[in-house]
Amino acid sequence: MNIRTFDLERIQSLYENTVPINLTESGFHPYTLEELLSVDQIKMLSSTVLGYGQTNGSIPLRQIVSSLYPNCNEDNVLVTNGSAEANFIACHTILKPGDEMVMMVPNYMQIWGIVEEMGCTPKKFHLREENNWKPDLEELESKMNSKTKMIALCNPNNPTGYVLTENEMKSVVEIAKKYDAWIYCDEVYKGADLDGIEKHSFYGMYDKVMVNGGLSKAYALPGLRLGWLVGPEELIADTWAYHDYTSLTAGILSHKIGEIVLQPEKRKEVLNRNISMLNENLKITQQWADEHSNSLTFVPPKAGGMVFIKYNYPINSTELSDWLRLEKGVFILAGDVYGMDNHFRIGIGAEKKELLKGYSILSKALNERFDI
């Protein structure tokens, strides 16, 4: 096999639907159609002809997506099957074998595996936990050279919940300009800000920027598998060529629901629901971690649907995750999938009752195992 197994997704796929308590979800508790849509909207969907639709995305959907970004129109948008396909297409459009890519870590590591498989060289620059997850921009610049064709970011970040400041974004842009490199930013958590103030996209800050987005995380609609790429018109035309060879098109019902959800008032309603959930669950999580303050610490996230917790128990993170899942029926995501042992990720976009139940079991299990 020429591509490495994507451990994060494979582990979640194997176990997240089979455990009594799943604390690994990276987004928000998903909507049902009845919760999301009106009776008339559901009736409209029921009469939809189940054809292919326009393969790069319906014009109304691409128009409403483009309205979320500055100086953008439907020709700057490609609709994809989730942001995962968007990442795959973006890498194959921007990079060629022999190129180098510098990637923010920790991160959702799909791009790392894609770039390796393509015959490119991935390099890392770090968000520093000891500095509240601020980016090490000196390290970023030290990894750049004439072969660097892309800087890959995740903002808001998975798994830390860190959000780059405007000055940090400008610094990344200046570094990219210096080396004539593309900026590719995973912005799938854009809009899920704890303070309720949506932060700027990288799109529009530099002429060599492409970003992705989608309905899976901030919008709590992962089952729709609806994502998008936004970038310069000529580059987006090239991404459509790759899209013709991958999934060809997203589902027609996903297109229709996306057109509804991204309307300004509906979008505000969805994001506010999820931000409220995030803030309430973060308080619960902080209270639980405070009860174990001798062993557990985390930097509170600024956005997104998760916390990345550091622990000092004498056990590897995968072993800890496996033991809790097999013996206690609670699933947490091991820091090993991010290359960071002694950490684990908990999704705080879950239903409050599930979080409370999970934390109760975790507390008893950790006290029992480590004699606290």
Tab-separated table of C-alpha atoms in Angstrom:
chain	number	residue	atom	x	y	z
A	1	MET	CA	0.000	0.000	0.000
A	2	ASN	CA	1.401	3.389	-1.013
A	3	ILE	CA	-0.498	5.533	1.472
A	4	ARG	CA	-0.302	5.349	5.248
A	5	THR	CA	-3.381	4.411	7.237
A	6	PHE	CA	-5.105	7.556	8.499
A	7	ASP	CA	-5.069	6.512	12.157
A	8	LEU	CA	-7.374	9.217	13.490
A	9	GLU	CA	-10.240	8.397	11.146
A	10	ARG	CA	-9.672	4.644	11.155
A	11	ILE	CA	-9.745	4.427	14.956
A	12	GLN	CA	-12.876	6.559	15.177
A	13	SER	CA	-14.607	4.576	12.431
A	14	LEU	CA	-13.874	1.305	14.191
A	15	TYR	CA	-15.153	2.271	17.618
A	16	GLU	CA	-17.240	5.459	17.780
A	17	ASN	CA	-20.494	3.730	16.835
A	18	THR	CA	-20.008	0.674	19.035
A	19	VAL	CA	-19.182	2.103	22.476
A	20	PRO	CA	-21.810	3.039	25.085
A	21	ILE	CA	-20.269	6.498	25.628
A	22	ASN	CA	-18.448	8.214	22.756
A	23	LEU	CA	-16.460	11.255	23.896
A	24	THR	CA	-14.421	11.590	20.686
A	25	GLU	CA	-16.823	13.477	18.432
A	26	SER	CA	-15.058	16.459	16.887
A	27	GLY	CA	-18.156	18.480	16.018
A	28	PHE	CA	-21.528	19.170	17.595
A	29	HIS	CA	-24.414	16.839	18.326
A	30	PRO	CA	-25.962	16.446	14.847
A	31	TYR	CA	-29.367	17.749	13.900
A	32	THR	CA	-32.251	15.626	12.698
A	33	LEU	CA	-34.121	16.884	9.629
A	34	GLU	CA	-37.158	17.567	11.806
A	35	GLU	CA	-35.088	19.774	14.120
A	36	LEU	CA	-33.374	21.583	11.270
A	37	LEU	CA	-36.086	22.185	8.704
A	38	SER	CA	-39.689	23.332	8.534
A	39	VAL	CA	-42.498	21.051	7.400
A	40	ASP	CA	-42.664	22.917	4.090
A	41	GLN	CA	-38.919	22.569	3.549
A	42	ILE	CA	-39.056	18.834	4.221
A	43	LYS	CA	-41.971	18.560	1.799
A	44	MET	CA	-39.915	20.409	-0.805
A	45	LEU	CA	-37.070	17.936	-0.348
A	46	SER	CA	-39.454	15.001	-0.730
A	47	SER	CA	-40.356	16.210	-4.226
A	48	THR	CA	-36.733	16.738	-5.310
A	49	VAL	CA	-35.715	14.830	-8.418
A	50	LEU	CA	-32.780	12.647	-7.372
A	51	GLY	CA	-30.507	13.442	-10.277
A	52	TYR	CA	-26.845	14.408	-10.349
A	53	GLY	CA	-27.228	18.150	-10.336
A	54	GLN	CA	-24.340	20.418	-11.364
A	55	THR	CA	-21.163	18.561	-10.481
A	56	ASN	CA	-19.172	21.545	-9.207
A	57	GLY	CA	-22.102	22.593	-7.018
A	58	SER	CA	-25.448	24.176	-7.749
A	59	ILE	CA	-25.298	27.840	-8.677
A	60	PRO	CA	-27.489	28.885	-5.690
A	61	LEU	CA	-25.287	26.910	-3.281
A	62	ARG	CA	-22.053	28.287	-4.669
A	63	GLN	CA	-23.491	31.794	-4.536
A	64	ILE	CA	-24.460	31.503	-0.869
A	65	VAL	CA	-21.055	29.985	-0.009
A	66	SER	CA	-19.291	32.795	-1.868
A	67	SER	CA	-21.204	35.364	0.198
A	68	LEU	CA	-19.313	34.142	3.284
A	69	TYR	CA	-15.978	35.365	1.868
A	70	PRO	CA	-14.685	38.769	0.714
A	71	ASN	CA	-14.569	39.645	-3.009
A	72	CYS	CA	-15.870	36.230	-3.954
A	73	ASN	CA	-18.430	34.847	-6.408
A	74	GLU	CA	-19.690	31.417	-7.422
A	75	ASP	CA	-16.749	30.874	-9.788
A	76	ASN	CA	-14.427	30.983	-6.764
A	77	VAL	CA	-16.218	27.965	-5.205
A	78	LEU	CA	-16.111	24.208	-5.758
A	79	VAL	CA	-18.569	22.060	-3.786
A	80	THR	CA	-17.139	18.727	-2.579
A	81	ASN	CA	-18.103	15.617	-0.656
A	82	GLY	CA	-17.085	16.965	2.727
A	83	SER	CA	-13.920	18.867	3.560
A	84	ALA	CA	-11.963	15.592	3.436
A	85	GLU	CA	-12.391	15.440	-0.335
A	86	ALA	CA	-11.600	19.143	-0.478
A	87	ASN	CA	-8.234	18.475	1.207
A	88	PHE	CA	-7.417	15.680	-1.248
A	89	ILE	CA	-8.286	17.786	-4.278
A	90	ALA	CA	-6.452	20.858	-2.967
A	91	CYS	CA	-3.192	18.970	-2.456
A	92	HIS	CA	-3.341	17.402	-5.919
A	93	THR	CA	-4.094	20.760	-7.509
A	94	ILE	CA	-1.388	22.811	-5.789
A	95	LEU	CA	1.435	20.285	-5.372
A	96	LYS	CA	3.489	17.996	-7.582
A	97	PRO	CA	6.069	15.291	-6.688
A	98	GLY	CA	9.234	16.767	-5.217
A	99	ASP	CA	7.518	19.813	-3.712
A	100	GLU	CA	7.674	20.583	0.006
A	101	MET	CA	4.807	21.502	2.306
A	102	VAL	CA	5.019	22.977	5.808
A	103	MET	CA	2.129	22.051	8.090
A	104	MET	CA	0.856	23.394	11.399
A	105	VAL	CA	0.847	20.710	14.110
A	106	PRO	CA	-0.964	19.396	16.019
A	107	ASN	CA	-3.492	19.074	13.244
A	108	TYR	CA	-6.004	16.850	11.519
A	109	MET	CA	-3.360	14.723	9.806
A	110	GLN	CA	-5.103	13.798	6.557
A	111	ILE	CA	-3.073	16.269	4.497
A	112	TRP	CA	0.197	14.834	5.835
A	113	GLY	CA	-0.674	11.380	4.469
A	114	ILE	CA	-1.879	12.755	1.121
A	115	VAL	CA	1.307	14.772	0.608
A	116	GLU	CA	3.560	11.806	1.454
A	117	GLU	CA	1.666	9.574	-0.997
A	118	MET	CA	2.103	12.199	-3.719
A	119	GLY	CA	5.886	12.075	-3.394
A	120	CYS	CA	6.152	15.447	-1.673
A	121	THR	CA	8.027	16.229	1.545
A	122	PRO	CA	5.919	17.361	4.534
A	123	LYS	CA	7.514	19.392	7.320
A	124	LYS	CA	6.124	20.573	10.651
A	125	PHE	CA	5.874	23.823	12.525
A	126	HIS	CA	4.315	23.767	15.971
A	127	LEU	CA	1.658	25.377	18.045
A	128	ARG	CA	3.359	25.582	21.445
A	129	GLU	CA	1.390	24.257	24.392
A	130	GLU	CA	3.710	26.016	26.826
A	131	ASN	CA	2.699	29.280	25.142
A	132	ASN	CA	-1.078	28.625	25.199
A	133	TRP	CA	-0.831	27.020	21.736
A	134	LYS	CA	0.446	30.138	19.995
A	135	PRO	CA	2.204	29.355	16.687
A	136	ASP	CA	5.977	29.237	16.495
A	137	LEU	CA	6.318	31.515	13.479
A	138	GLU	CA	10.108	31.548	13.666
A	139	GLU	CA	10.013	27.784	13.270
A	140	LEU	CA	7.653	28.161	10.299
A	141	GLU	CA	10.034	30.492	8.507
A	142	SER	CA	12.992	28.219	9.293
A	143	LYS	CA	11.288	25.352	7.421
A	144	MET	CA	10.626	27.406	4.269
A	145	ASN	CA	12.792	27.291	1.135
A	146	SER	CA	12.506	27.535	-2.637
A	147	LYS	CA	10.892	24.072	-2.802
A	148	THR	CA	8.088	25.008	-0.388
A	149	LYS	CA	4.884	25.268	-2.385
A	150	MET	CA	2.275	25.225	0.386
A	151	ILE	CA	1.752	26.190	4.019
A	152	ALA	CA	-1.064	24.055	5.459
A	153	LEU	CA	-3.034	25.426	8.393
A	154	CYS	CA	-6.077	24.488	10.442
A	155	ASN	CA	-7.771	27.590	11.867
A	156	PRO	CA	-9.620	27.272	14.218
A	157	ASN	CA	-7.354	24.413	15.105
A	158	ASN	CA	-8.133	20.732	15.542
A	159	PRO	CA	-7.466	19.579	18.278
A	160	THR	CA	-6.427	22.568	20.417
A	161	GLY	CA	-9.209	25.031	19.594
A	162	TYR	CA	-6.615	27.773	19.097
A	163	VAL	CA	-7.548	30.649	16.768
A	164	LEU	CA	-4.815	32.657	15.076
A	165	THR	CA	-4.845	36.374	15.810
A	166	GLU	CA	-5.020	38.830	12.909
A	167	ASN	CA	-1.350	39.706	13.453
A	168	GLU	CA	-0.391	36.027	13.365
A	169	MET	CA	-2.374	35.578	10.155
A	170	LYS	CA	-0.634	38.574	8.605
A	171	SER	CA	2.747	37.145	9.616
A	172	VAL	CA	1.928	33.829	7.941
A	173	VAL	CA	0.920	35.714	4.799
A	174	GLU	CA	4.193	37.662	4.764
A	175	ILE	CA	6.174	34.428	5.087
A	176	ALA	CA	4.188	32.834	2.261
A	177	LYS	CA	4.735	35.877	0.026
A	178	LYS	CA	8.464	35.823	0.688
A	179	TYR	CA	8.717	32.284	-0.683
A	180	ASP	CA	5.878	32.581	-3.242
A	181	ALA	CA	4.061	29.715	-1.507
A	182	TRP	CA	0.358	28.934	-1.366
A	183	ILE	CA	-1.538	29.148	1.897
A	184	TYR	CA	-4.074	26.356	2.269
A	185	CYS	CA	-6.249	26.679	5.357
A	186	ASP	CA	-8.743	24.180	6.745
A	187	GLU	CA	-11.466	26.482	8.099
A	188	VAL	CA	-14.103	23.854	8.790
A	189	TYR	CA	-14.573	25.188	12.372
A	190	LYS	CA	-15.031	28.781	11.188
A	191	GLY	CA	-18.055	30.258	12.972
A	192	ALA	CA	-17.776	28.075	16.073
A	193	ASP	CA	-16.159	30.813	18.188
A	194	LEU	CA	-16.779	30.666	21.925
A	195	ASP	CA	-17.122	34.445	22.112
A	196	GLY	CA	-19.703	34.420	19.313
A	197	ILE	CA	-17.576	36.690	17.122
A	198	GLU	CA	-16.764	35.003	13.834
A	199	LYS	CA	-13.131	35.522	12.860
A	200	HIS	CA	-11.817	36.411	9.415
A	201	SER	CA	-10.952	33.866	6.777
A	202	PHE	CA	-7.481	33.693	5.247
A	203	TYR	CA	-9.221	34.075	1.899
A	204	GLY	CA	-8.748	37.590	0.568
A	205	MET	CA	-5.509	38.262	2.483
A	206	TYR	CA	-3.191	37.195	-0.353
A	207	ASP	CA	-3.642	36.175	-3.983
A	208	LYS	CA	-2.310	32.647	-3.374
A	209	VAL	CA	-4.803	31.452	-0.751
A	210	MET	CA	-7.253	28.574	-0.899
A	211	VAL	CA	-9.477	27.563	2.018
A	212	ASN	CA	-11.931	24.799	2.723
A	213	GLY	CA	-15.166	24.763	4.656
A	214	GLY	CA	-18.171	22.540	5.127
A	215	LEU	CA	-21.264	21.672	7.100
A	216	SER	CA	-19.762	18.870	9.195
A	217	LYS	CA	-18.276	20.686	12.214
A	218	ALA	CA	-19.492	24.206	13.013
A	219	TYR	CA	-22.903	23.397	11.487
A	220	ALA	CA	-23.480	19.987	13.147
A	221	LEU	CA	-24.415	18.312	9.848
A	222	PRO	CA	-21.651	15.754	9.194
A	223	GLY	CA	-23.994	13.242	7.575
A	224	LEU	CA	-24.621	15.546	4.621
A	225	ARG	CA	-20.983	15.197	3.500
A	226	LEU	CA	-21.049	18.701	2.072
A	227	GLY	CA	-17.847	20.697	1.830
A	228	TRP	CA	-16.287	23.329	-0.401
A	229	LEU	CA	-13.089	24.926	-1.643
A	230	VAL	CA	-12.745	28.684	-2.107
A	231	GLY	CA	-9.871	30.147	-4.059
A	232	PRO	CA	-8.796	32.095	-7.152
A	233	GLU	CA	-11.059	31.415	-10.135
A	234	GLU	CA	-8.363	29.779	-12.284
A	235	LEU	CA	-7.268	27.478	-9.466
A	236	ILE	CA	-10.853	26.495	-8.654
A	237	ALA	CA	-11.356	25.597	-12.325
A	238	ASP	CA	-8.392	23.235	-11.951
A	239	THR	CA	-9.840	21.696	-8.781
A	240	TRP	CA	-13.050	20.891	-10.675
A	241	ALA	CA	-10.946	18.796	-13.075
A	242	TYR	CA	-9.711	16.678	-10.152
A	243	HIS	CA	-13.226	16.526	-8.687
A	244	ASP	CA	-14.368	14.888	-11.943
A	245	TYR	CA	-11.980	12.016	-11.140
A	246	THR	CA	-12.852	11.616	-7.450
A	247	SER	CA	-16.501	11.707	-6.371
A	248	LEU	CA	-17.801	13.732	-9.359
A	249	THR	CA	-20.480	15.448	-7.266
A	250	ALA	CA	-21.983	15.821	-3.818
A	251	GLY	CA	-25.523	14.497	-3.333
A	252	ILE	CA	-28.431	16.537	-4.651
A	253	LEU	CA	-30.248	16.492	-1.279
A	254	SER	CA	-27.106	17.785	0.413
A	255	HIS	CA	-27.016	20.623	-2.109
A	256	LYS	CA	-30.620	21.535	-1.346
A	257	ILE	CA	-30.180	21.425	2.436
A	258	GLY	CA	-26.965	23.423	2.165
A	259	GLU	CA	-28.784	26.145	0.249
A	260	ILE	CA	-31.255	26.403	3.152
A	261	VAL	CA	-28.790	26.194	6.054
A	262	LEU	CA	-26.434	28.855	4.716
A	263	GLN	CA	-29.117	31.515	4.339
A	264	PRO	CA	-28.157	34.319	6.775
A	265	GLU	CA	-30.889	33.861	9.396
A	266	LYS	CA	-30.770	30.061	9.359
A	267	ARG	CA	-26.979	30.076	9.504
A	268	LYS	CA	-27.073	32.397	12.509
A	269	GLU	CA	-29.613	30.140	14.236
A	270	VAL	CA	-27.485	27.014	13.678
A	271	LEU	CA	-24.213	28.622	14.770
A	272	ASN	CA	-25.794	30.174	17.876
A	273	ARG	CA	-27.234	26.791	18.902
A	274	ASN	CA	-23.803	25.197	18.630
A	275	ILE	CA	-21.902	28.030	20.332
A	276	SER	CA	-24.321	27.896	23.262
A	277	MET	CA	-23.736	24.149	23.530
A	278	LEU	CA	-19.976	24.679	23.347
A	279	ASN	CA	-19.878	27.267	26.130
A	280	GLU	CA	-22.077	25.221	28.475
A	281	ASN	CA	-20.109	22.039	27.898
A	282	LEU	CA	-16.766	23.786	28.298
A	283	LYS	CA	-17.828	24.878	31.811
A	284	ILE	CA	-18.734	21.284	32.661
A	285	THR	CA	-15.427	20.059	31.258
A	286	GLN	CA	-13.422	22.648	33.196
A	287	GLN	CA	-15.190	21.675	36.416
A	288	TRP	CA	-14.423	18.011	35.772
A	289	ALA	CA	-10.759	18.706	34.970
A	290	ASP	CA	-10.465	20.863	38.103
A	291	GLU	CA	-11.497	17.826	40.157
A	292	HIS	CA	-8.409	16.093	38.752
A	293	SER	CA	-6.132	19.132	38.687
A	294	ASN	CA	-3.148	17.153	39.950
A	295	SER	CA	-3.292	14.983	36.842
A	296	LEU	CA	-5.186	16.818	34.075
A	297	THR	CA	-4.679	20.238	32.488
A	298	PHE	CA	-5.767	21.920	29.283
A	299	VAL	CA	-5.642	25.292	27.604
A	300	PRO	CA	-9.288	26.366	27.083
A	301	PRO	CA	-10.189	26.403	23.380
A	302	LYS	CA	-11.191	29.620	21.649
A	303	ALA	CA	-13.310	27.833	19.049
A	304	GLY	CA	-14.230	24.407	17.710
A	305	GLY	CA	-15.814	21.448	19.411
A	306	MET	CA	-13.111	19.833	21.517
A	307	VAL	CA	-10.536	20.116	24.283
A	308	PHE	CA	-7.027	18.664	24.115
A	309	ILE	CA	-6.116	17.457	27.590
A	310	LYS	CA	-2.645	16.770	28.949
A	311	TYR	CA	-2.273	14.111	31.658
A	312	ASN	CA	0.532	12.815	33.848
A	313	TYR	CA	-0.643	9.238	34.415
A	314	PRO	CA	2.072	6.597	33.842
A	315	ILE	CA	0.447	5.130	30.732
A	316	ASN	CA	0.661	5.602	26.965
A	317	SER	CA	-2.305	7.468	25.459
A	318	THR	CA	-3.343	4.611	23.147
A	319	GLU	CA	-3.189	2.150	26.036
A	320	LEU	CA	-5.280	4.521	28.142
A	321	SER	CA	-7.838	4.943	25.354
A	322	ASP	CA	-8.057	1.184	24.722
A	323	TRP	CA	-8.452	0.368	28.419
A	324	LEU	CA	-11.218	2.922	28.924
A	325	ARG	CA	-13.040	1.748	25.813
A	326	LEU	CA	-12.770	-1.988	26.463
A	327	GLU	CA	-13.141	-2.045	30.235
A	328	LYS	CA	-15.274	1.015	30.984
A	329	GLY	CA	-17.246	1.608	27.799
A	330	VAL	CA	-15.975	5.179	27.290
A	331	PHE	CA	-14.113	6.217	24.156
A	332	ILE	CA	-11.562	9.063	24.184
A	333	LEU	CA	-9.159	9.832	21.330
A	334	ALA	CA	-5.501	9.139	22.105
A	335	GLY	CA	-2.970	11.914	21.611
A	336	ASP	CA	-0.844	9.389	19.711
A	337	VAL	CA	-2.916	10.024	16.559
A	338	TYR	CA	-1.531	13.591	16.631
A	339	GLY	CA	1.981	12.410	17.519
A	340	MET	CA	1.487	13.739	21.057
A	341	ASP	CA	1.512	11.106	23.778
A	342	ASN	CA	0.296	12.026	27.290
A	343	HIS	CA	-2.678	13.838	25.768
A	344	PHE	CA	-6.203	12.898	24.804
A	345	ARG	CA	-9.010	14.653	22.963
A	346	ILE	CA	-12.572	14.974	24.196
A	347	GLY	CA	-15.390	16.337	22.058
A	348	ILE	CA	-17.411	18.936	23.933
A	349	GLY	CA	-20.081	19.346	21.292
A	350	ALA	CA	-21.906	16.299	22.614
A	351	GLU	CA	-25.208	16.358	24.452
A	352	LYS	CA	-24.749	17.587	28.013
A	353	LYS	CA	-26.213	14.428	29.556
A	354	GLU	CA	-23.763	12.246	27.622
A	355	LEU	CA	-20.805	14.360	28.735
A	356	LEU	CA	-21.862	14.206	32.384
A	357	LYS	CA	-22.329	10.459	32.164
A	358	GLY	CA	-18.951	10.048	30.489
A	359	TYR	CA	-17.113	12.232	33.003
A	360	SER	CA	-18.645	10.308	35.897
A	361	ILE	CA	-17.368	7.030	34.473
A	362	LEU	CA	-13.962	8.532	33.653
A	363	SER	CA	-13.529	9.867	37.185
A	364	LYS	CA	-14.273	6.513	38.767
A	365	ALA	CA	-12.053	4.681	36.300
A	366	LEU	CA	-9.069	7.014	36.676
A	367	ASN	CA	-9.341	7.031	40.481
A	368	GLU	CA	-9.507	3.243	40.488
A	369	ARG	CA	-6.650	2.649	38.025
A	370	PHE	CA	-4.226	5.224	39.346
A	371	ASP	CA	-5.215	5.090	43.022
A	372	ILE	CA	-5.969	8.809	43.241
